Coordinates of C-alpha atoms and ligand atoms in Angstrom, one line a residue:
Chain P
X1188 CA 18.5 13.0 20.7
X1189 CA 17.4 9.7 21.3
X1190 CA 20.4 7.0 22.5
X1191 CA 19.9 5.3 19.3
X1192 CA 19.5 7.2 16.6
X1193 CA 19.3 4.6 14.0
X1194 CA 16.4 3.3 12.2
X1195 CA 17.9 0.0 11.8
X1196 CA 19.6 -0.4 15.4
X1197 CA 17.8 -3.9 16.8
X1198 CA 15.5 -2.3 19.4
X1199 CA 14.2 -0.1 16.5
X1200 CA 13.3 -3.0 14.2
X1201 CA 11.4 -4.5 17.3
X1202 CA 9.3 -1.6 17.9
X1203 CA 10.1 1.3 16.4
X1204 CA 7.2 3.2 18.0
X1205 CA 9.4 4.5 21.3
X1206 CA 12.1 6.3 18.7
X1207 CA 9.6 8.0 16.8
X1208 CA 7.7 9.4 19.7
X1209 CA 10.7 10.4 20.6
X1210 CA 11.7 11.9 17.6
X1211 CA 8.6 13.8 17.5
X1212 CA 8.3 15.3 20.5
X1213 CA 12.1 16.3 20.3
X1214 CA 13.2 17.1 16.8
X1215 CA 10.0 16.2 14.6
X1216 CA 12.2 17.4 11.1
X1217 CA 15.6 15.5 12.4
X1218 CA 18.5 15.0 10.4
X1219 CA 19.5 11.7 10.5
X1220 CA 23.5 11.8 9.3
X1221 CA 23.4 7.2 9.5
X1222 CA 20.4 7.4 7.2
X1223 CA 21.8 10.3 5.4
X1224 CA 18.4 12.4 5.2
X1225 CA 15.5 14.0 7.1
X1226 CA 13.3 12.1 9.3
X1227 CA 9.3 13.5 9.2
X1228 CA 7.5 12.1 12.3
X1229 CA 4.5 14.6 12.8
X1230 CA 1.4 13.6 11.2
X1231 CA 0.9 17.0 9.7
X1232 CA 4.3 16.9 8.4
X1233 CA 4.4 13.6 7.0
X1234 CA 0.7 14.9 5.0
X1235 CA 2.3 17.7 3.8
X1236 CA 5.6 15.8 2.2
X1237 CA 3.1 12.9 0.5
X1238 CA 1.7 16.4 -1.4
X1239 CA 4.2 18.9 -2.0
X1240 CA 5.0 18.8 -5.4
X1241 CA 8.6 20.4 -5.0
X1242 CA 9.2 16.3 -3.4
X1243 CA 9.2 13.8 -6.0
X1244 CA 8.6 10.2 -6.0
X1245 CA 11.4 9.2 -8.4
X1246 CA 13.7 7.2 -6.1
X1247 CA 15.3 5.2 -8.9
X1248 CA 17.0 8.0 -10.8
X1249 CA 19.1 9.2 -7.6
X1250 CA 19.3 6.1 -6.6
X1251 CA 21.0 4.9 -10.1
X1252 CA 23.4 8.3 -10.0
X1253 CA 24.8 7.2 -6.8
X1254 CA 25.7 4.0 -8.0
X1255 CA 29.7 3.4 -9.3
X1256 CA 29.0 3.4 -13.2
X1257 CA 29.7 -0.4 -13.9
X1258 CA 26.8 -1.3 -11.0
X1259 CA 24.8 1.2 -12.6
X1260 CA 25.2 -0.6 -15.8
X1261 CA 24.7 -3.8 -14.6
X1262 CA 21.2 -3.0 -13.2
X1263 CA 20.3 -1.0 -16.4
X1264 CA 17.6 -3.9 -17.1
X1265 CA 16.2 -3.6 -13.4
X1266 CA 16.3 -0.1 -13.8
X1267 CA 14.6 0.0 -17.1
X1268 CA 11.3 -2.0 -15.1
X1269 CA 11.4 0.2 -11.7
X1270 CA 11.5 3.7 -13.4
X1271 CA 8.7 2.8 -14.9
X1272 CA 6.4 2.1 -12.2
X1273 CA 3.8 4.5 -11.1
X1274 CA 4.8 4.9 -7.4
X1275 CA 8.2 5.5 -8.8
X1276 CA 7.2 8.1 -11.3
X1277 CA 5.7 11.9 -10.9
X1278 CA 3.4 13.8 -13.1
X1279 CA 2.5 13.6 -16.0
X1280 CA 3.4 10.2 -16.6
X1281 CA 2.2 9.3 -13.2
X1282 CA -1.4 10.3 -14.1
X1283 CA -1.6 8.7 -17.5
X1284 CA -0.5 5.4 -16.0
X1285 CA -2.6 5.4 -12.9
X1286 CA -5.6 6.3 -14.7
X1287 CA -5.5 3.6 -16.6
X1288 CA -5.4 0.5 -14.3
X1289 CA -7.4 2.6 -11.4
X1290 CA -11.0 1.5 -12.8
X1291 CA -9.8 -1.9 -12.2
X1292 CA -9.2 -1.7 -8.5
X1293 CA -12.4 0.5 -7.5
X1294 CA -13.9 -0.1 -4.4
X1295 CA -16.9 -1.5 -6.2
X1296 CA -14.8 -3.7 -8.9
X1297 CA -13.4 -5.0 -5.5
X1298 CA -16.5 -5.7 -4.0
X1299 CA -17.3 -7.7 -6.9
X1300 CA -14.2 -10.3 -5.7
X1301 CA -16.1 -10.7 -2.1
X1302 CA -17.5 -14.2 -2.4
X1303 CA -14.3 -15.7 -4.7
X1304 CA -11.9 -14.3 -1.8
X1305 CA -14.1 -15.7 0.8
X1306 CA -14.2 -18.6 -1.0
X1307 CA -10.1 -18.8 -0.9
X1308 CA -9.8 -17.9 2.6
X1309 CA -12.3 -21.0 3.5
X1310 CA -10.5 -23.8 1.2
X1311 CA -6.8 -22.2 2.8
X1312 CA -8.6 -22.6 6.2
X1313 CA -10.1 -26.0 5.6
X1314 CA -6.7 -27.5 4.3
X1315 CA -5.5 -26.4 7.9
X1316 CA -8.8 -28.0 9.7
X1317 CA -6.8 -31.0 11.4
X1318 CA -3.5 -29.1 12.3
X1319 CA -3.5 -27.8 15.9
X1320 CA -0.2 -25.2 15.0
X1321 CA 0.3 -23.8 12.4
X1322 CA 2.6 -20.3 11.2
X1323 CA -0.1 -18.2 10.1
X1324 CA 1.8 -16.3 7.8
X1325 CA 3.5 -19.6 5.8
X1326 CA 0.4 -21.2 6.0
X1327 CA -2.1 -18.7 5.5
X1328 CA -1.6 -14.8 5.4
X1329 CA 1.3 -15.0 2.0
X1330 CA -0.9 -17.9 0.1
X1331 CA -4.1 -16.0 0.1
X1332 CA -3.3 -12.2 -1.3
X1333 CA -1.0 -13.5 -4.2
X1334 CA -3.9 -16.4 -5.1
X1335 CA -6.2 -13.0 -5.2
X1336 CA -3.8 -11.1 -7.0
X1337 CA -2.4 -13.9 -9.1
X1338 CA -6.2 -14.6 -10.4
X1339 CA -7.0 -10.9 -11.1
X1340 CA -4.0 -10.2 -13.2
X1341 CA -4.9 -13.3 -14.9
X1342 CA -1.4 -15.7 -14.2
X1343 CA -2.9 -19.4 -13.5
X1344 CA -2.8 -20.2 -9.9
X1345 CA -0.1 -23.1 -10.5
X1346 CA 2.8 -20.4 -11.2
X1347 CA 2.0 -18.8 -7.8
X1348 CA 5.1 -20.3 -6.5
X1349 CA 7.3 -18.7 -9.0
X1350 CA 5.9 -14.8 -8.3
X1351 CA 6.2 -15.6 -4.8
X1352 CA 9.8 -16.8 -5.3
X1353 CA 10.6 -13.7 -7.5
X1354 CA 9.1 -11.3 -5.5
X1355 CA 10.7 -12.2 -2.2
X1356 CA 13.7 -12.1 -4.4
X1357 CA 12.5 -8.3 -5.8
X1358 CA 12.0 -7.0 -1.9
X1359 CA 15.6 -7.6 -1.1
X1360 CA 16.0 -4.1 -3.2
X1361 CA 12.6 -2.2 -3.2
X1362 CA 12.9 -2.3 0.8
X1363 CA 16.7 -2.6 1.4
X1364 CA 17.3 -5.8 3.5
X1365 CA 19.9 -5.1 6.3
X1366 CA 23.1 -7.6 5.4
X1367 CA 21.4 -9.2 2.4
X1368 CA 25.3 -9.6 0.6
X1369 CA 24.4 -8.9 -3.8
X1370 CA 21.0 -8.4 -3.1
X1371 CA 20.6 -6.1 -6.2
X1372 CA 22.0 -8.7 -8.5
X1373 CA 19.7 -11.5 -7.0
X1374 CA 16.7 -9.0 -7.1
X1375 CA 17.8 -8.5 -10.9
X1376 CA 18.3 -12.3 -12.2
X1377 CA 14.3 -12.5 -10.3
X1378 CA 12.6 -9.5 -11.7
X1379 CA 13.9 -10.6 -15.0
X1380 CA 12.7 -14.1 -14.5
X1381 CA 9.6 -13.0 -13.7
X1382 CA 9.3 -10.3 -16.9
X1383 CA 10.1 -13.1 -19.2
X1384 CA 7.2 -15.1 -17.8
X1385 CA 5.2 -12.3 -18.1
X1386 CA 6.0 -11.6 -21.2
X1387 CA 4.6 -15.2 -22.2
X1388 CA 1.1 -14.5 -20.4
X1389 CA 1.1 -11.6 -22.5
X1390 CA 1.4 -12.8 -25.7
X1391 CA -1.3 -15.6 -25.3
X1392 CA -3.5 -13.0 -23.9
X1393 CA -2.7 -10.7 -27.2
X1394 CA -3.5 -13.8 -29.5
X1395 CA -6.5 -15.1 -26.9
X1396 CA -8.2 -12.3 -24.4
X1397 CA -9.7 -13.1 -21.6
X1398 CA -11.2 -11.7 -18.5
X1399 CA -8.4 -10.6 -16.8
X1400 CA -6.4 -7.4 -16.0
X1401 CA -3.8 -8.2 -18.2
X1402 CA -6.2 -8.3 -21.6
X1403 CA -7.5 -5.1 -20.2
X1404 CA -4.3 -3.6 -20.2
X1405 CA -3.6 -5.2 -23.7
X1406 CA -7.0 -3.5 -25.0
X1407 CA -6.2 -0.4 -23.3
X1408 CA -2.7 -0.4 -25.4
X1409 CA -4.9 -0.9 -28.7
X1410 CA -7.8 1.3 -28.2
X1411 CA -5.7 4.8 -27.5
X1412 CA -1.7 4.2 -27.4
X1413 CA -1.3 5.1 -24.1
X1414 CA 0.2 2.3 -22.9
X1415 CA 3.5 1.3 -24.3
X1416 CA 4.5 -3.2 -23.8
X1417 CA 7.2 -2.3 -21.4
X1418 CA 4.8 -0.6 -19.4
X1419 CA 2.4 -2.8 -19.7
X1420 CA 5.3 -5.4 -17.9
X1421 CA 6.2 -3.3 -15.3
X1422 CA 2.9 -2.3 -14.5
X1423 CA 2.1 -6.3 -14.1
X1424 CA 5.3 -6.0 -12.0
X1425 CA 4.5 -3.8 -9.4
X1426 CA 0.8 -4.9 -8.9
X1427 CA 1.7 -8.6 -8.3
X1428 CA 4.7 -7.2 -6.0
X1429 CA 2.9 -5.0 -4.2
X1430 CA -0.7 -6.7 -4.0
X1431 CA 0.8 -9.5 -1.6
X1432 CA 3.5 -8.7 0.5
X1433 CA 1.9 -5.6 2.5
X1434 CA -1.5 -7.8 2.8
X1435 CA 0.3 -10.9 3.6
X1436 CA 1.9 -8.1 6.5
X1437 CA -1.7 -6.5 7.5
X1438 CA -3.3 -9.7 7.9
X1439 CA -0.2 -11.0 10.7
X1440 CA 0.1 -8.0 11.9
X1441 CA -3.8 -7.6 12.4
X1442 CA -4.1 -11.3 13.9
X1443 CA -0.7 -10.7 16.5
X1444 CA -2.4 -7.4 17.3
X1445 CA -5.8 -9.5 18.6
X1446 CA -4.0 -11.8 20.4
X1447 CA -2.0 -9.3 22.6
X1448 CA -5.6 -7.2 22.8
X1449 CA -7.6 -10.1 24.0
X1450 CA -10.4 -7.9 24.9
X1451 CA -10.6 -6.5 21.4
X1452 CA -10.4 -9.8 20.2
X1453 CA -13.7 -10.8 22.3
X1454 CA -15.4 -7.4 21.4
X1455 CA -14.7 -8.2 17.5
X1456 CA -15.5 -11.9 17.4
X1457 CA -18.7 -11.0 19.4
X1458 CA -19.3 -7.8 17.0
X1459 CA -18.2 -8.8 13.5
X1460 CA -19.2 -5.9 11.6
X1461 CA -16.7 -3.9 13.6
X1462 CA -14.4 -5.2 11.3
X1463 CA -14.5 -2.3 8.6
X1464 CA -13.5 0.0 11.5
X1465 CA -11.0 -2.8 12.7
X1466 CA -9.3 -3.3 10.0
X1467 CA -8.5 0.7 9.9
X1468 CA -7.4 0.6 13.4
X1469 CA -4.9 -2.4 12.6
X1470 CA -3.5 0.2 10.1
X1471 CA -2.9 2.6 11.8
X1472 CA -1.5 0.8 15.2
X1473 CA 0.9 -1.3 13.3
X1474 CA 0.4 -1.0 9.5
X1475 CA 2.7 -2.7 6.9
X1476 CA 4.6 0.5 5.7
X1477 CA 6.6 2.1 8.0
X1478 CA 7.8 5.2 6.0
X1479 CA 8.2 6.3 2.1
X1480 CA 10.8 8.5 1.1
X1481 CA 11.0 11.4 -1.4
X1482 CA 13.6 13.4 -3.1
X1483 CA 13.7 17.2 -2.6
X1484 CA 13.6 18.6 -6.0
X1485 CA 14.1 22.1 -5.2
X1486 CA 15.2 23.9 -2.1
X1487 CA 12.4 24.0 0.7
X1488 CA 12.1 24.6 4.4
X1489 CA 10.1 23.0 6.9
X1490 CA 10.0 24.0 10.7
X1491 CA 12.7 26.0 10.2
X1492 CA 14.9 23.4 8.7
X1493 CA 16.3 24.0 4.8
X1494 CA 16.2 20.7 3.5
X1495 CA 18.3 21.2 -0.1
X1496 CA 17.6 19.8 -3.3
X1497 CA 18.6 16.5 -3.9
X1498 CA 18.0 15.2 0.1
X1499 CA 16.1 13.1 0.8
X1500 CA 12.9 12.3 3.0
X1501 CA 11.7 9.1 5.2
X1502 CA 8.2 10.2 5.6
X1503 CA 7.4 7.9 8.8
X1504 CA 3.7 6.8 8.4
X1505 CA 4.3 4.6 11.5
X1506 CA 4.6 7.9 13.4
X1507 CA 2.2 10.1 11.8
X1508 CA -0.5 7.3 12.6
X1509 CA 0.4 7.6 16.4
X1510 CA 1.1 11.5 16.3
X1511 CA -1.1 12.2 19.6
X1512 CA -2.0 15.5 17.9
X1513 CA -4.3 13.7 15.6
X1514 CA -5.2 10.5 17.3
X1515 CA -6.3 10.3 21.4
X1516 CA -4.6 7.8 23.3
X1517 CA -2.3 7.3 19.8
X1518 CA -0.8 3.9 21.4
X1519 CA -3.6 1.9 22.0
X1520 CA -6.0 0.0 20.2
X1521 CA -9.4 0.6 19.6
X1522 CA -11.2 -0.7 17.6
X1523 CA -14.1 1.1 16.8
X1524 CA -11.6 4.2 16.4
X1525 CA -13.5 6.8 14.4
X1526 CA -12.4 8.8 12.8
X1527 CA -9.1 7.2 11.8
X1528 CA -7.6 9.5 9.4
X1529 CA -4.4 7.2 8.9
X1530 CA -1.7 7.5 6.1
X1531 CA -1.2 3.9 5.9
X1532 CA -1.8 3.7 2.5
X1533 CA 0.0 7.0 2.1
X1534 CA -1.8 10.2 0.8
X1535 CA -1.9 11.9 -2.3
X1536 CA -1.7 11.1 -5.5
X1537 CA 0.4 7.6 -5.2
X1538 CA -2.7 6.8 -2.6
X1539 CA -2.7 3.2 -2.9
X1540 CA -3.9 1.8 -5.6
X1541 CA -4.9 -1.6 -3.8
X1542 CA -6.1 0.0 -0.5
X1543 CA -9.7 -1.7 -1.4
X1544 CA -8.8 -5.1 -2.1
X1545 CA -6.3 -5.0 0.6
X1546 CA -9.4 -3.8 3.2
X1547 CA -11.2 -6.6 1.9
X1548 CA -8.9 -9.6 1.8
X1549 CA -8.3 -8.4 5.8
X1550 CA -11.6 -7.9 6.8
X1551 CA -12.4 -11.7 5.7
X1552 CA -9.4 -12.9 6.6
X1553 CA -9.3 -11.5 9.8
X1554 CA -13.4 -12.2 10.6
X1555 CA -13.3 -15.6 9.0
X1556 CA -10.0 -16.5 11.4
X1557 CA -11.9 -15.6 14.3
X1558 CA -15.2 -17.7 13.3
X1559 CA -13.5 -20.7 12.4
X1560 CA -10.4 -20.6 15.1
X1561 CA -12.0 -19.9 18.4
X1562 CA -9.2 -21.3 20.4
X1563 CA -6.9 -19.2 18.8
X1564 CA -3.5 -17.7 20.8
X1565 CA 0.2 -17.4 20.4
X1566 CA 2.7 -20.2 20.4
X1567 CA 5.7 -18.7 20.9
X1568 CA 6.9 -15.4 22.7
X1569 CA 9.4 -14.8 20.3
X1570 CA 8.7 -13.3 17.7
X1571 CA 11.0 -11.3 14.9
X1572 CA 10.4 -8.2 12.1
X1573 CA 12.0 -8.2 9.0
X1574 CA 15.3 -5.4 9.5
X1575 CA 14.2 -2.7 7.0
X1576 CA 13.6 0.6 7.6
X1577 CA 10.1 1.1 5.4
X1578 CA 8.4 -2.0 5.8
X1579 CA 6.9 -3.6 9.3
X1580 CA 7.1 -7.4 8.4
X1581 CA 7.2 -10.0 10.8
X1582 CA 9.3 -13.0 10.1
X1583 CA 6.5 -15.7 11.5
X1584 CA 3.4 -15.9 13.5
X1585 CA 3.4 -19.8 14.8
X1586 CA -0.3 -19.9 16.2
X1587 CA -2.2 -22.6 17.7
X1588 CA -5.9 -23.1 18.5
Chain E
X1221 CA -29.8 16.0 -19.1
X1222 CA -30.8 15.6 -15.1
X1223 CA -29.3 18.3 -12.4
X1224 CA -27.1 16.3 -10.0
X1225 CA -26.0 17.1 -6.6
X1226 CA -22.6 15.7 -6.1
X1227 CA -20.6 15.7 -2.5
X1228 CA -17.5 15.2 -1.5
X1229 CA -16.5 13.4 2.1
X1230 CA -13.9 15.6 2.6
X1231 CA -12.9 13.9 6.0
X1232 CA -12.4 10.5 3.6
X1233 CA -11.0 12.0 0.9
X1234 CA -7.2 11.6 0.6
X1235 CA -6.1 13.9 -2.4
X1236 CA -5.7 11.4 -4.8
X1237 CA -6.3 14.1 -7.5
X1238 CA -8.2 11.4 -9.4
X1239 CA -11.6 12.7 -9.4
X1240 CA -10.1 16.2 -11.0
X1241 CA -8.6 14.1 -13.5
X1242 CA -12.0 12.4 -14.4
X1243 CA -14.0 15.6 -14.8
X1244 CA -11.4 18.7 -14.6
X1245 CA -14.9 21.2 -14.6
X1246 CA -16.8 19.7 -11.7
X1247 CA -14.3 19.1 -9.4
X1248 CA -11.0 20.7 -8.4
X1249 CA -8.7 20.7 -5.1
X1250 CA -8.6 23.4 -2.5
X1251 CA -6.0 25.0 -0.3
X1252 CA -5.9 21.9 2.0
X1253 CA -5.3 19.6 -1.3
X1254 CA -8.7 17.8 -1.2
X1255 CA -10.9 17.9 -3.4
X1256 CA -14.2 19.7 -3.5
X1257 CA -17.2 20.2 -6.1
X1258 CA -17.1 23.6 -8.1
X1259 CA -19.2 22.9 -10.8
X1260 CA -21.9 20.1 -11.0
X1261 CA -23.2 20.6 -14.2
X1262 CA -19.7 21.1 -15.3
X1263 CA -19.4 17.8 -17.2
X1264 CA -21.4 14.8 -18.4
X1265 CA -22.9 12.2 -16.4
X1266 CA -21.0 9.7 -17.3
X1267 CA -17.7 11.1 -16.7
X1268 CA -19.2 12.4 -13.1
X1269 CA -20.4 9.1 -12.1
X1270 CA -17.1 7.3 -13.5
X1271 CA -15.2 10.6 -11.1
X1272 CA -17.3 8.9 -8.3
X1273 CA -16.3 5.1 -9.0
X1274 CA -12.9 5.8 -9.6
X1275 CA -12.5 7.6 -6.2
X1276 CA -10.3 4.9 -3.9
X1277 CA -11.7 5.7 -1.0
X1278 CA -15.8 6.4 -1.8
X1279 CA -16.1 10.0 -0.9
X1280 CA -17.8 11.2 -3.8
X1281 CA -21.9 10.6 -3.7
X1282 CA -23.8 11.3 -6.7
X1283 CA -27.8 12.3 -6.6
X1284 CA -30.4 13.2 -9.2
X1285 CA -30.6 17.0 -7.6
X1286 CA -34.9 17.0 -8.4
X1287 CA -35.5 14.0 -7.6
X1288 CA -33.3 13.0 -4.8
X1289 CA -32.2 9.3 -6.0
X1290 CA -29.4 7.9 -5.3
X1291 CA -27.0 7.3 -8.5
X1292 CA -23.8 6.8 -6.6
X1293 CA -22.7 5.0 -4.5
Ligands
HEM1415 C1 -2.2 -3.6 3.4 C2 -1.7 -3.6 2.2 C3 -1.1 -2.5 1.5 C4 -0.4 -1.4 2.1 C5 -0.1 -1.0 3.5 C6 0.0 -0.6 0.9 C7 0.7 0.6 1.0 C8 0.9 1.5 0.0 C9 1.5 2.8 0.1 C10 2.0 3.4 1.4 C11 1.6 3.3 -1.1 C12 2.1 4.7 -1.5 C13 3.5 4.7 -2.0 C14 4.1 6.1 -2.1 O1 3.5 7.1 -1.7 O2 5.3 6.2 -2.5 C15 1.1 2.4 -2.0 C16 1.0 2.5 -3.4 C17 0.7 1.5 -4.2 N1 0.1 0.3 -3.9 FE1 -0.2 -0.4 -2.1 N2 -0.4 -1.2 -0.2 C18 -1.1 -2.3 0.1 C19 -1.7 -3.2 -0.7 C20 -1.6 -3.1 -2.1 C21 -2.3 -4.0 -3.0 C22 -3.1 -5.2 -2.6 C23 -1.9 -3.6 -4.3 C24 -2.3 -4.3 -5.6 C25 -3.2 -4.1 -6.3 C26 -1.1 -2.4 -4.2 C27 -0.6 -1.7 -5.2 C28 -0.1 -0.4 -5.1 C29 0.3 0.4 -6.2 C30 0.2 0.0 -7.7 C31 0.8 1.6 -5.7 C32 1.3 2.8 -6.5 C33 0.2 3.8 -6.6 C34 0.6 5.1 -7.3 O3 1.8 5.4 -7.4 O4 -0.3 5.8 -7.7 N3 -1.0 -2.2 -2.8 N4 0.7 1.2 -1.3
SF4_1416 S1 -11.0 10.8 -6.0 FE1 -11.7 10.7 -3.9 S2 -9.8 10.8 -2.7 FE2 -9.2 11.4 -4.7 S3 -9.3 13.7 -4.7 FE3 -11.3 12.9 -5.5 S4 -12.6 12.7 -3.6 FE4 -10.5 12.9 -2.9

C-alpha cells in the first residue's frame, strides 16, 4: 500500500497522479478505511461503475441518513434543492429531467454561442491589455464561464457577482472542503440566497418570456407538466453551479499545462486548429474532476472484491484518464492525442450535460490567450490546489506576458 | 417518407442512453452499453434527426439512404 494512503494527505492534493498509479498497479479496487469506501483507479473499472445500474447516483439520501437528526433537519431546505438535481438523481426521474434541458446544450445550440463567447473572451482580454501580471483565473478564467452561463440561463450580467458569491459558498458542500468549520450551514444560507433570487427571475420570466433557458423551462412546465417549479429552481441551480466552476478549472489548468509544455505550447500557437484535439488532451492530463462517487445499491463484486450495499465508490477519473492500459505514454502530453477516449466528463447517462459549451469556451479561451499573449509564462513557482478529494482546482495562476 | 442511413461513432459515443430515449425503435444499447442502430426506419424523421442533435458528443450521422445527402450533422 502506498505510504500515504489518503486522498487528502498534502502530497496528494499536489499531484495526486503518483498515488493513483500506484493504486492501480497495486490494488486497483482498494479499500480505503480514512475515506471509508472503495477506490476505482483502472480505466475499465471506473467505465464500468459510471454504468452499472446496481450503483446509484443518489449521494444526498445516504448522505442525509448519516447525518445526527437535528443536522439533518436543519439542512432539510438544502436538501430539498440537491435531491433534486439530475446528477444526484437515478432513473426514471433522471431521464425525464435530462431530456428536457438537453436540447438546449447540443453541440449545435452551442455552436450557435461561438461568436458572443468570442466576443467575451476579447472584451475580458482587452480590459487586461495594459497590465503586465495578472492571476488568470481572478481575472480571467472564473469571469468568462459564469458571463456565458449567466447570459444563457437568462440572469442579467450585473448579478454575476452574487451567483459567483453563492456558488463558491454552494462548493464548500458539493466537494467537501478540507477544514472549512459550518460549511454546510454557510452553503445553506447561499443556496437559499440564490433560490430566492431565482425565484424573482422566474416570475418576471412567467409574466414576460424571453429568449432564455429559463422561459424555456417555464414553457416546458406549461406545454406537458413535466416539470414541477421546484425543479425548475434546482435545475437553474445546478447549471449555473456547475457551468462555471469546472470551466473556470479547465481553462487554468489547460493554460498551467502549456506553460510547463513549452513545446506544446509552440506546436499549438503555431497550429491553432489543434485546439479541438488539445482541449481533449488537457482533459484528460489534468481535467477538473478528479473522481465521482456512487452508492452500491445492492451487493456486487468487482476483481474479486464484495463491495456491499450501501458502500460507497470514488470512481477516480484522474486515474482512469492516465490508466497506461488505455492511453500510451498516459503521463505526458500530447496534444494531438487521438484517440482520447477520456472520462472527464464522466460516462453514461449523467455524461455531462455542458461538455459542449465547456469544449468551446476552452478552445477560445485557450487559442485566443495564445494569439493575444505571446509573451506569456509563469510568475510564480508556487502554486496551490484546492484540498478536495473530487475536484482538481487550483487556488491562482499569477501569469505575466 | 425517405429511407435513411443512420451511424453511430461508436468510438465517440459515451452511453448517454439519450438517443434510445429519442427514438426507442431505431436505436438501442449493446453489450458494451453503447448505442447502436437496430432499426432505421423504426421511427419518424423528425424524432431520428432530433436522436442525432441531442447526442452530446456528435456520433450519430444521419443520410438520405438513395440519395446520399447529408441531413445530419
Ligand atoms: C470542463 C468543464 C466541466 C467538467 C470537467 C464537467 C464534469 C462533469 C462530470 C464528470 C459530470 C458527471 C457527474 C456524475 O457522473 O455524477 C458532469 C455532469 C453534469 N454537468 Fe458538467 N462539467 C463541466 C462543465 C459543465 C458546464 C459548463 C455545465 C453547464 C451547463 C455543466 C453541467 C452539468 C450537469 C447539469 C451535469 C449533470 C448531468 C446529468 O446528471 O445527466 N457541466 N459534469
Ligand atoms: S446519444 Fe450519442 S453518446 Fe448517447 S448513447 Fe446515443 S450515440 Fe451514444
Amino acid at each position: 500500500m502506498p505510504v500515504h494512503d489518503d486522498l487528502s494527505a498534502p502530497e496528494v492534493i499536489a499531484d495526486p497522479y503518483p498515488y493513483f498509479h500506484q493504486l492501480r498497479a497495486e490494488d486497483p479496487v482498494h479499500w480505503n478505511p480514512k475515506w471509508g469506501g472503495w477506490i476505482l483507479t483502472r480505466y475499465d473499472d471506473v467505465q464500468w461503475a459510471f454504468q452499472d445500474r446496481r450503483l446509484s447516483a443518489d449521494r444526498m439520501t445516504p448522505f442525509m441518513r448519516g447525518l445526527p437528526p437535528h443536522e439533518a433537519e436543519e439542512l432539510r431546505p438544502s436538501f430539498d434543492i440537491f435531491s433534486r438535481w439530475m446528477v444526484f438523481t437515478d432513473p426514471p426521474t433522471h431521464t425525464r429531467l435530462r431530456m428536457l434541458v438537453n436540447k438546449a446544450f447540443t453541440p449545435r445550440r452551442v455552436e450557435g454561442l461561438r461568436s458572443r463567447i468570442q466576443a467575451i473572451v476579447d472584451e475580458l482580454l482587452d480590459a487586461l491589455s495594459d497590465r503586465r501580471q495578472i492571476e488568470l483565473i481572478r481575472d480571467f478564467a472564473y469571469i468568462l464561464p459564469v458571463t456565458v452561463i449567466a447570459e444563457l440561463l437568462g440572469v442579467p450580467p450585473h448579478d454575476r457577482e452574487l451567483i459567483k458569491r453563492c456558488s463558491d459558498e454552494i462548493t464548500l458542500f458539493i466537494f467537501g472542503a478540507i477544514g472549512v468549520e459550518d460549511r454546510r450551514q454557510r452553503a445553506q444560507h447561499a443556496l437559499l440566497e440564490l433560490v430566492a433570487y431565482l425565484r424573482g427571475i422566474i416570475e418576471a420570466r412567467r409574466r414576460a418570456p424571453r429568449d432564455d433557458l429559463i422561459s424555456a423551462l417555464l414553457a416546458a412546465k406549461e406545454r406537458d407538466d413535466l416539470l414541477s417549479e421546484e425543479e425548475i429552481i434546482a435545475t437553474c441551480v445546478l447549471i449555473l453551479f456547475g457551468g462555471h466552476e469546472t470551466t473556470t478549472n479547465l481553462i487554468s489548468s489547460s493554460v498551467l499545462a502549456l506553460l510547463r509544455h513549452p513545446d506544446q505550447m509552440r506546436l499549438l500557437r503555431d497550429n491553432p486548429q489543434l485546439i479541438t484535439t488539445a482541449v481533449e488532451e488537457f482533459l484528460r492530463y489534468d481535467g477538473p474532476s478528479k473522481a465521482m462517487v456512487r452508492f452500491a445499491l445492492e451487493d456486487c463484486e468487482l476483481r474479486g472484491k464484495q463491495i456491499r450495499a450501501g458502500q460507497r465508490l470514488l470512481l477516480v477519473q484522474s486515474a482512469a484518464n492516465r490508466d497506461p492500459e488505455q492511453f500510451p505514454d498516459p503521463d505526458r502530453l500530447d496534444i494531438t492525442r487521438q484517440p482520447n477516449p477520456h472520462v472527464a466528463f464522466g460516462y453514461g447517462i449523467h455524461f455531462c450535460l455542458g461538455a459542449p459549451l465547456a469544449r468551446l469556451e476552452t478552445q477560445i479561451a485557450i487559442n485566443t490567450i495564445l494569439r493575444r499573449l505571446p509573451g506569456l509564462r509563469l510568475a510564480t513557482e508556487h502554486l496551490e490546489w484546492h484540498p478536495t478529494i473530487v475536484s482538481r482546482a487550483l487556488t491562482a495562476l499569477p501569469v505575466a506576458f | 417518407m425517405r429511407r435513411l442511413r443512420i451511424s453511430v461513432d461508436r468510438a465517440k459515443c459515451v452511453a448517454s442512453t439519450l438517443c434510445v430515449h429519442t427514438a426507442p425503435a431505431v436505436f438501442a444499447l449493446d453489450a458494451t452499453g453503447k448505442s447502436s442502430v437496430v432499426n432505421p426506419a423504426g421511427d419518424t424523421e423528425e424524432h431520428i434527426l432530433a436522436a442525432a442533435e441531442g447526442c452530446p458528443v456528435s456520433a450519430i450521422v444521419v443520410e438520405d439512404a438513395d440519395t446520399g445527402e447529408r441531413l445530419f450533422p
